[in-house]
Amino acid sequence: MCIEVILVSSEPLTKEILASLGSGALAIAVRPEAVRDWRYLLQALVYAYALKGPARDSRISALMYLTQQDSIESAVATTSPLGLSEYVVAVYGKREEVEKALKSLPRGLPYYPERDFDPWLITNFALKRLT
């Protein structure tokens, strides 16, 4: 399994581009300010990929883990980059699936911000969701 995180600066993100992301791999697009540290993004993707919840759509689950929101609407509203010309795309899965998912996007720069990181923050949220 691997993860790629890129910052894309191009035309505004549309629903069509967003829908074309990920074929086999778990891919999400978020606002750059939604990612304090890339490891939070990795945790959110891993939990959504492995636990298949809390939402039916793994991409929505990843956003819920990333924002630690119980509400789908709140998680999407906080992170949605629709209409923005700069956004972060994170893809998690097998190497071939990740490469295939990224082919449809303009090539962005690697994006791995490192700020304060609490490894238990998302883990605690995930554990609460399971109980």
mmCIF file with all atom_site columns, C-alpha atoms in Angstrom:
data_model
loop_
_atom_site.group_PDB
_atom_site.id
_atom_site.type_symbol
_atom_site.label_atom_id
_atom_site.label_alt_id
_atom_site.label_comp_id
_atom_site.label_asym_id
_atom_site.label_entity_id
_atom_site.label_seq_id
_atom_site.pdbx_PDB_ins_code
_atom_site.Cartn_x
_atom_site.Cartn_y
_atom_site.Cartn_z
_atom_site.occupancy
_atom_site.B_iso_or_equiv
_atom_site.pdbx_formal_charge
_atom_site.auth_seq_id
_atom_site.auth_comp_id
_atom_site.auth_asym_id
_atom_site.auth_atom_id
_atom_site.pdbx_PDB_model_num
ATOM 1   C CA . MET A 1 1   ? 0.000   0.000  0.000   1.00 0.00 ? 1   MET A CA 1
ATOM 2   C CA . CYS A 1 2   ? 1.165   3.520  -0.690  1.00 0.00 ? 2   CYS A CA 1
ATOM 3   C CA . ILE A 1 3   ? -0.015  7.103  -0.429  1.00 0.00 ? 3   ILE A CA 1
ATOM 4   C CA . GLU A 1 4   ? 0.521   10.065 -2.738  1.00 0.00 ? 4   GLU A CA 1
ATOM 5   C CA . VAL A 1 5   ? -0.383  13.575 -1.636  1.00 0.00 ? 5   VAL A CA 1
ATOM 6   C CA . ILE A 1 6   ? -0.139  16.399 -4.156  1.00 0.00 ? 6   ILE A CA 1
ATOM 7   C CA . LEU A 1 7   ? -1.054  20.076 -4.230  1.00 0.00 ? 7   LEU A CA 1
ATOM 8   C CA . VAL A 1 8   ? -2.753  20.879 -7.516  1.00 0.00 ? 8   VAL A CA 1
ATOM 9   C CA . SER A 1 9   ? -2.896  24.451 -8.788  1.00 0.00 ? 9   SER A CA 1
ATOM 10  C CA . SER A 1 10  ? -4.813  24.620 -12.021 1.00 0.00 ? 10  SER A CA 1
ATOM 11  C CA . GLU A 1 11  ? -8.355  25.128 -13.183 1.00 0.00 ? 11  GLU A CA 1
ATOM 12  C CA . PRO A 1 12  ? -11.059 25.065 -10.499 1.00 0.00 ? 12  PRO A CA 1
ATOM 13  C CA . LEU A 1 13  ? -12.036 21.621 -9.246  1.00 0.00 ? 13  LEU A CA 1
ATOM 14  C CA . THR A 1 14  ? -15.345 20.430 -10.683 1.00 0.00 ? 14  THR A CA 1
ATOM 15  C CA . LYS A 1 15  ? -17.641 17.579 -9.668  1.00 0.00 ? 15  LYS A CA 1
ATOM 16  C CA . GLU A 1 16  ? -16.634 15.751 -12.866 1.00 0.00 ? 16  GLU A CA 1
ATOM 17  C CA . ILE A 1 17  ? -12.924 15.871 -12.008 1.00 0.00 ? 17  ILE A CA 1
ATOM 18  C CA . LEU A 1 18  ? -13.692 14.818 -8.442  1.00 0.00 ? 18  LEU A CA 1
ATOM 19  C CA . ALA A 1 19  ? -15.825 11.887 -9.644  1.00 0.00 ? 19  ALA A CA 1
ATOM 20  C CA . SER A 1 20  ? -13.039 10.696 -11.963 1.00 0.00 ? 20  SER A CA 1
ATOM 21  C CA . LEU A 1 21  ? -10.571 10.293 -9.091  1.00 0.00 ? 21  LEU A CA 1
ATOM 22  C CA . GLY A 1 22  ? -9.771  6.838  -7.849  1.00 0.00 ? 22  GLY A CA 1
ATOM 23  C CA . SER A 1 23  ? -10.474 3.599  -9.600  1.00 0.00 ? 23  SER A CA 1
ATOM 24  C CA . GLY A 1 24  ? -9.675  0.968  -7.029  1.00 0.00 ? 24  GLY A CA 1
ATOM 25  C CA . ALA A 1 25  ? -7.673  3.364  -4.878  1.00 0.00 ? 25  ALA A CA 1
ATOM 26  C CA . LEU A 1 26  ? -9.213  5.596  -2.235  1.00 0.00 ? 26  LEU A CA 1
ATOM 27  C CA . ALA A 1 27  ? -8.865  9.194  -3.430  1.00 0.00 ? 27  ALA A CA 1
ATOM 28  C CA . ILE A 1 28  ? -10.046 12.423 -1.844  1.00 0.00 ? 28  ILE A CA 1
ATOM 29  C CA . ALA A 1 29  ? -9.601  16.106 -2.592  1.00 0.00 ? 29  ALA A CA 1
ATOM 30  C CA . VAL A 1 30  ? -9.577  18.682 0.198   1.00 0.00 ? 30  VAL A CA 1
ATOM 31  C CA . ARG A 1 31  ? -8.774  22.332 0.835   1.00 0.00 ? 31  ARG A CA 1
ATOM 32  C CA . PRO A 1 32  ? -5.060  22.862 1.638   1.00 0.00 ? 32  PRO A CA 1
ATOM 33  C CA . GLU A 1 33  ? -5.946  24.395 5.028   1.00 0.00 ? 33  GLU A CA 1
ATOM 34  C CA . ALA A 1 34  ? -7.778  21.169 5.980   1.00 0.00 ? 34  ALA A CA 1
ATOM 35  C CA . VAL A 1 35  ? -4.435  19.333 6.156   1.00 0.00 ? 35  VAL A CA 1
ATOM 36  C CA . ARG A 1 36  ? -2.414  20.394 9.197   1.00 0.00 ? 36  ARG A CA 1
ATOM 37  C CA . ASP A 1 37  ? -0.069  17.431 8.905   1.00 0.00 ? 37  ASP A CA 1
ATOM 38  C CA . TRP A 1 38  ? 0.053   14.818 6.155   1.00 0.00 ? 38  TRP A CA 1
ATOM 39  C CA . ARG A 1 39  ? 0.020   12.013 8.733   1.00 0.00 ? 39  ARG A CA 1
ATOM 40  C CA . TYR A 1 40  ? -3.545  12.962 9.717   1.00 0.00 ? 40  TYR A CA 1
ATOM 41  C CA . LEU A 1 41  ? -4.499  12.551 6.086   1.00 0.00 ? 41  LEU A CA 1
ATOM 42  C CA . LEU A 1 42  ? -2.801  9.144  5.981   1.00 0.00 ? 42  LEU A CA 1
ATOM 43  C CA . GLN A 1 43  ? -4.595  7.999  9.149   1.00 0.00 ? 43  GLN A CA 1
ATOM 44  C CA . ALA A 1 44  ? -7.958  9.153  7.829   1.00 0.00 ? 44  ALA A CA 1
ATOM 45  C CA . LEU A 1 45  ? -7.451  7.298  4.546   1.00 0.00 ? 45  LEU A CA 1
ATOM 46  C CA . VAL A 1 46  ? -6.212  4.108  6.222   1.00 0.00 ? 46  VAL A CA 1
ATOM 47  C CA . TYR A 1 47  ? -9.142  3.985  8.657   1.00 0.00 ? 47  TYR A CA 1
ATOM 48  C CA . ALA A 1 48  ? -11.682 4.687  5.918   1.00 0.00 ? 48  ALA A CA 1
ATOM 49  C CA . TYR A 1 49  ? -10.075 2.047  3.673   1.00 0.00 ? 49  TYR A CA 1
ATOM 50  C CA . ALA A 1 50  ? -9.804  -0.615 6.382   1.00 0.00 ? 50  ALA A CA 1
ATOM 51  C CA . LEU A 1 51  ? -12.946 -0.022 8.444   1.00 0.00 ? 51  LEU A CA 1
ATOM 52  C CA . LYS A 1 52  ? -15.387 0.672  5.582   1.00 0.00 ? 52  LYS A CA 1
ATOM 53  C CA . GLY A 1 53  ? -17.228 3.244  7.643   1.00 0.00 ? 53  GLY A CA 1
ATOM 54  C CA . PRO A 1 54  ? -18.741 5.249  9.264   1.00 0.00 ? 54  PRO A CA 1
ATOM 55  C CA . ALA A 1 55  ? -20.267 6.443  5.972   1.00 0.00 ? 55  ALA A CA 1
ATOM 56  C CA . ARG A 1 56  ? -21.180 4.134  3.086   1.00 0.00 ? 56  ARG A CA 1
ATOM 57  C CA . ASP A 1 57  ? -18.725 5.973  0.815   1.00 0.00 ? 57  ASP A CA 1
ATOM 58  C CA . SER A 1 58  ? -15.095 5.547  1.939   1.00 0.00 ? 58  SER A CA 1
ATOM 59  C CA . ARG A 1 59  ? -14.220 9.025  0.650   1.00 0.00 ? 59  ARG A CA 1
ATOM 60  C CA . ILE A 1 60  ? -16.826 10.586 2.933   1.00 0.00 ? 60  ILE A CA 1
ATOM 61  C CA . SER A 1 61  ? -15.585 8.412  5.820   1.00 0.00 ? 61  SER A CA 1
ATOM 62  C CA . ALA A 1 62  ? -12.044 9.715  5.230   1.00 0.00 ? 62  ALA A CA 1
ATOM 63  C CA . LEU A 1 63  ? -13.322 13.300 5.424   1.00 0.00 ? 63  LEU A CA 1
ATOM 64  C CA . MET A 1 64  ? -15.185 12.489 8.653   1.00 0.00 ? 64  MET A CA 1
ATOM 65  C CA . TYR A 1 65  ? -12.015 11.034 10.189  1.00 0.00 ? 65  TYR A CA 1
ATOM 66  C CA . LEU A 1 66  ? -9.895  13.949 8.958   1.00 0.00 ? 66  LEU A CA 1
ATOM 67  C CA . THR A 1 67  ? -12.223 16.551 10.479  1.00 0.00 ? 67  THR A CA 1
ATOM 68  C CA . GLN A 1 68  ? -13.369 14.394 13.419  1.00 0.00 ? 68  GLN A CA 1
ATOM 69  C CA . GLN A 1 69  ? -16.966 15.297 12.579  1.00 0.00 ? 69  GLN A CA 1
ATOM 70  C CA . ASP A 1 70  ? -19.910 12.972 13.181  1.00 0.00 ? 70  ASP A CA 1
ATOM 71  C CA . SER A 1 71  ? -21.934 14.838 10.580  1.00 0.00 ? 71  SER A CA 1
ATOM 72  C CA . ILE A 1 72  ? -21.328 14.127 6.897   1.00 0.00 ? 72  ILE A CA 1
ATOM 73  C CA . GLU A 1 73  ? -22.533 17.615 5.962   1.00 0.00 ? 73  GLU A CA 1
ATOM 74  C CA . SER A 1 74  ? -20.102 19.285 8.381   1.00 0.00 ? 74  SER A CA 1
ATOM 75  C CA . ALA A 1 75  ? -17.156 17.182 7.214   1.00 0.00 ? 75  ALA A CA 1
ATOM 76  C CA . VAL A 1 76  ? -17.835 17.918 3.551   1.00 0.00 ? 76  VAL A CA 1
ATOM 77  C CA . ALA A 1 77  ? -18.482 21.634 4.148   1.00 0.00 ? 77  ALA A CA 1
ATOM 78  C CA . THR A 1 78  ? -15.229 21.994 6.087   1.00 0.00 ? 78  THR A CA 1
ATOM 79  C CA . THR A 1 79  ? -13.018 20.292 3.502   1.00 0.00 ? 79  THR A CA 1
ATOM 80  C CA . SER A 1 80  ? -14.714 20.661 0.107   1.00 0.00 ? 80  SER A CA 1
ATOM 81  C CA . PRO A 1 81  ? -12.448 22.226 -2.517  1.00 0.00 ? 81  PRO A CA 1
ATOM 82  C CA . LEU A 1 82  ? -15.114 22.413 -5.239  1.00 0.00 ? 82  LEU A CA 1
ATOM 83  C CA . GLY A 1 83  ? -14.636 25.588 -7.231  1.00 0.00 ? 83  GLY A CA 1
ATOM 84  C CA . LEU A 1 84  ? -11.149 26.242 -5.851  1.00 0.00 ? 84  LEU A CA 1
ATOM 85  C CA . SER A 1 85  ? -8.177  26.337 -8.200  1.00 0.00 ? 85  SER A CA 1
ATOM 86  C CA . GLU A 1 86  ? -5.787  25.058 -5.508  1.00 0.00 ? 86  GLU A CA 1
ATOM 87  C CA . TYR A 1 87  ? -6.562  21.806 -3.716  1.00 0.00 ? 87  TYR A CA 1
ATOM 88  C CA . VAL A 1 88  ? -4.858  18.782 -2.185  1.00 0.00 ? 88  VAL A CA 1
ATOM 89  C CA . VAL A 1 89  ? -5.428  15.326 -3.630  1.00 0.00 ? 89  VAL A CA 1
ATOM 90  C CA . ALA A 1 90  ? -4.551  12.282 -1.539  1.00 0.00 ? 90  ALA A CA 1
ATOM 91  C CA . VAL A 1 91  ? -4.692  8.773  -2.977  1.00 0.00 ? 91  VAL A CA 1
ATOM 92  C CA . TYR A 1 92  ? -4.225  5.601  -0.927  1.00 0.00 ? 92  TYR A CA 1
ATOM 93  C CA . GLY A 1 93  ? -4.073  2.071  -2.286  1.00 0.00 ? 93  GLY A CA 1
ATOM 94  C CA . LYS A 1 94  ? -1.894  -0.292 -4.258  1.00 0.00 ? 94  LYS A CA 1
ATOM 95  C CA . ARG A 1 95  ? 0.875   1.408  -6.245  1.00 0.00 ? 95  ARG A CA 1
ATOM 96  C CA . GLU A 1 96  ? -0.710  0.647  -9.656  1.00 0.00 ? 96  GLU A CA 1
ATOM 97  C CA . GLU A 1 97  ? -4.112  1.942  -8.520  1.00 0.00 ? 97  GLU A CA 1
ATOM 98  C CA . VAL A 1 98  ? -2.580  5.128  -7.117  1.00 0.00 ? 98  VAL A CA 1
ATOM 99  C CA . GLU A 1 99  ? -0.676  5.827  -10.337 1.00 0.00 ? 99  GLU A CA 1
ATOM 100 C CA . LYS A 1 100 ? -3.798  5.173  -12.411 1.00 0.00 ? 100 LYS A CA 1
ATOM 101 C CA . ALA A 1 101 ? -5.886  7.522  -10.251 1.00 0.00 ? 101 ALA A CA 1
ATOM 102 C CA . LEU A 1 102 ? -3.353  10.339 -10.563 1.00 0.00 ? 102 LEU A CA 1
ATOM 103 C CA . LYS A 1 103 ? -3.042  10.102 -14.362 1.00 0.00 ? 103 LYS A CA 1
ATOM 104 C CA . SER A 1 104 ? -6.292  12.004 -14.902 1.00 0.00 ? 104 SER A CA 1
ATOM 105 C CA . LEU A 1 105 ? -5.105  15.013 -12.865 1.00 0.00 ? 105 LEU A CA 1
ATOM 106 C CA . PRO A 1 106 ? -2.757  17.836 -13.753 1.00 0.00 ? 106 PRO A CA 1
ATOM 107 C CA . ARG A 1 107 ? 0.538   17.007 -12.083 1.00 0.00 ? 107 ARG A CA 1
ATOM 108 C CA . GLY A 1 108 ? 0.886   18.868 -8.815  1.00 0.00 ? 108 GLY A CA 1
ATOM 109 C CA . LEU A 1 109 ? 3.671   19.276 -6.320  1.00 0.00 ? 109 LEU A CA 1
ATOM 110 C CA . PRO A 1 110 ? 4.162   16.802 -3.471  1.00 0.00 ? 110 PRO A CA 1
ATOM 111 C CA . TYR A 1 111 ? 2.372   18.130 -0.389  1.00 0.00 ? 111 TYR A CA 1
ATOM 112 C CA . TYR A 1 112 ? 3.517   16.821 2.974   1.00 0.00 ? 112 TYR A CA 1
ATOM 113 C CA . PRO A 1 113 ? 3.088   19.584 5.575   1.00 0.00 ? 113 PRO A CA 1
ATOM 114 C CA . GLU A 1 114 ? 4.384   18.755 9.031   1.00 0.00 ? 114 GLU A CA 1
ATOM 115 C CA . ARG A 1 115 ? 2.977   20.653 11.969  1.00 0.00 ? 115 ARG A CA 1
ATOM 116 C CA . ASP A 1 116 ? 1.901   19.574 15.423  1.00 0.00 ? 116 ASP A CA 1
ATOM 117 C CA . PHE A 1 117 ? 0.886   15.923 15.199  1.00 0.00 ? 117 PHE A CA 1
ATOM 118 C CA . ASP A 1 118 ? -0.971  13.902 17.817  1.00 0.00 ? 118 ASP A CA 1
ATOM 119 C CA . PRO A 1 119 ? -1.001  10.259 16.663  1.00 0.00 ? 119 PRO A CA 1
ATOM 120 C CA . TRP A 1 120 ? -3.980  9.498  18.912  1.00 0.00 ? 120 TRP A CA 1
ATOM 121 C CA . LEU A 1 121 ? -6.287  12.283 17.709  1.00 0.00 ? 121 LEU A CA 1
ATOM 122 C CA . ILE A 1 122 ? -7.876  10.441 14.784  1.00 0.00 ? 122 ILE A CA 1
ATOM 123 C CA . THR A 1 123 ? -7.352  7.035  16.424  1.00 0.00 ? 123 THR A CA 1
ATOM 124 C CA . ASN A 1 124 ? -9.450  8.089  19.426  1.00 0.00 ? 124 ASN A CA 1
ATOM 125 C CA . PHE A 1 125 ? -12.160 9.400  17.110  1.00 0.00 ? 125 PHE A CA 1
ATOM 126 C CA . ALA A 1 126 ? -12.117 6.102  15.160  1.00 0.00 ? 126 ALA A CA 1
ATOM 127 C CA . LEU A 1 127 ? -12.367 4.047  18.346  1.00 0.00 ? 127 LEU A CA 1
ATOM 128 C CA . LYS A 1 128 ? -15.351 6.098  19.536  1.00 0.00 ? 128 LYS A CA 1
ATOM 129 C CA . ARG A 1 129 ? -17.080 5.475  16.207  1.00 0.00 ? 129 ARG A CA 1
ATOM 130 C CA . LEU A 1 130 ? -16.561 1.701  16.568  1.00 0.00 ? 130 LEU A CA 1
ATOM 131 C CA . THR A 1 131 ? -18.064 1.448  20.046  1.00 0.00 ? 131 THR A CA 1
#
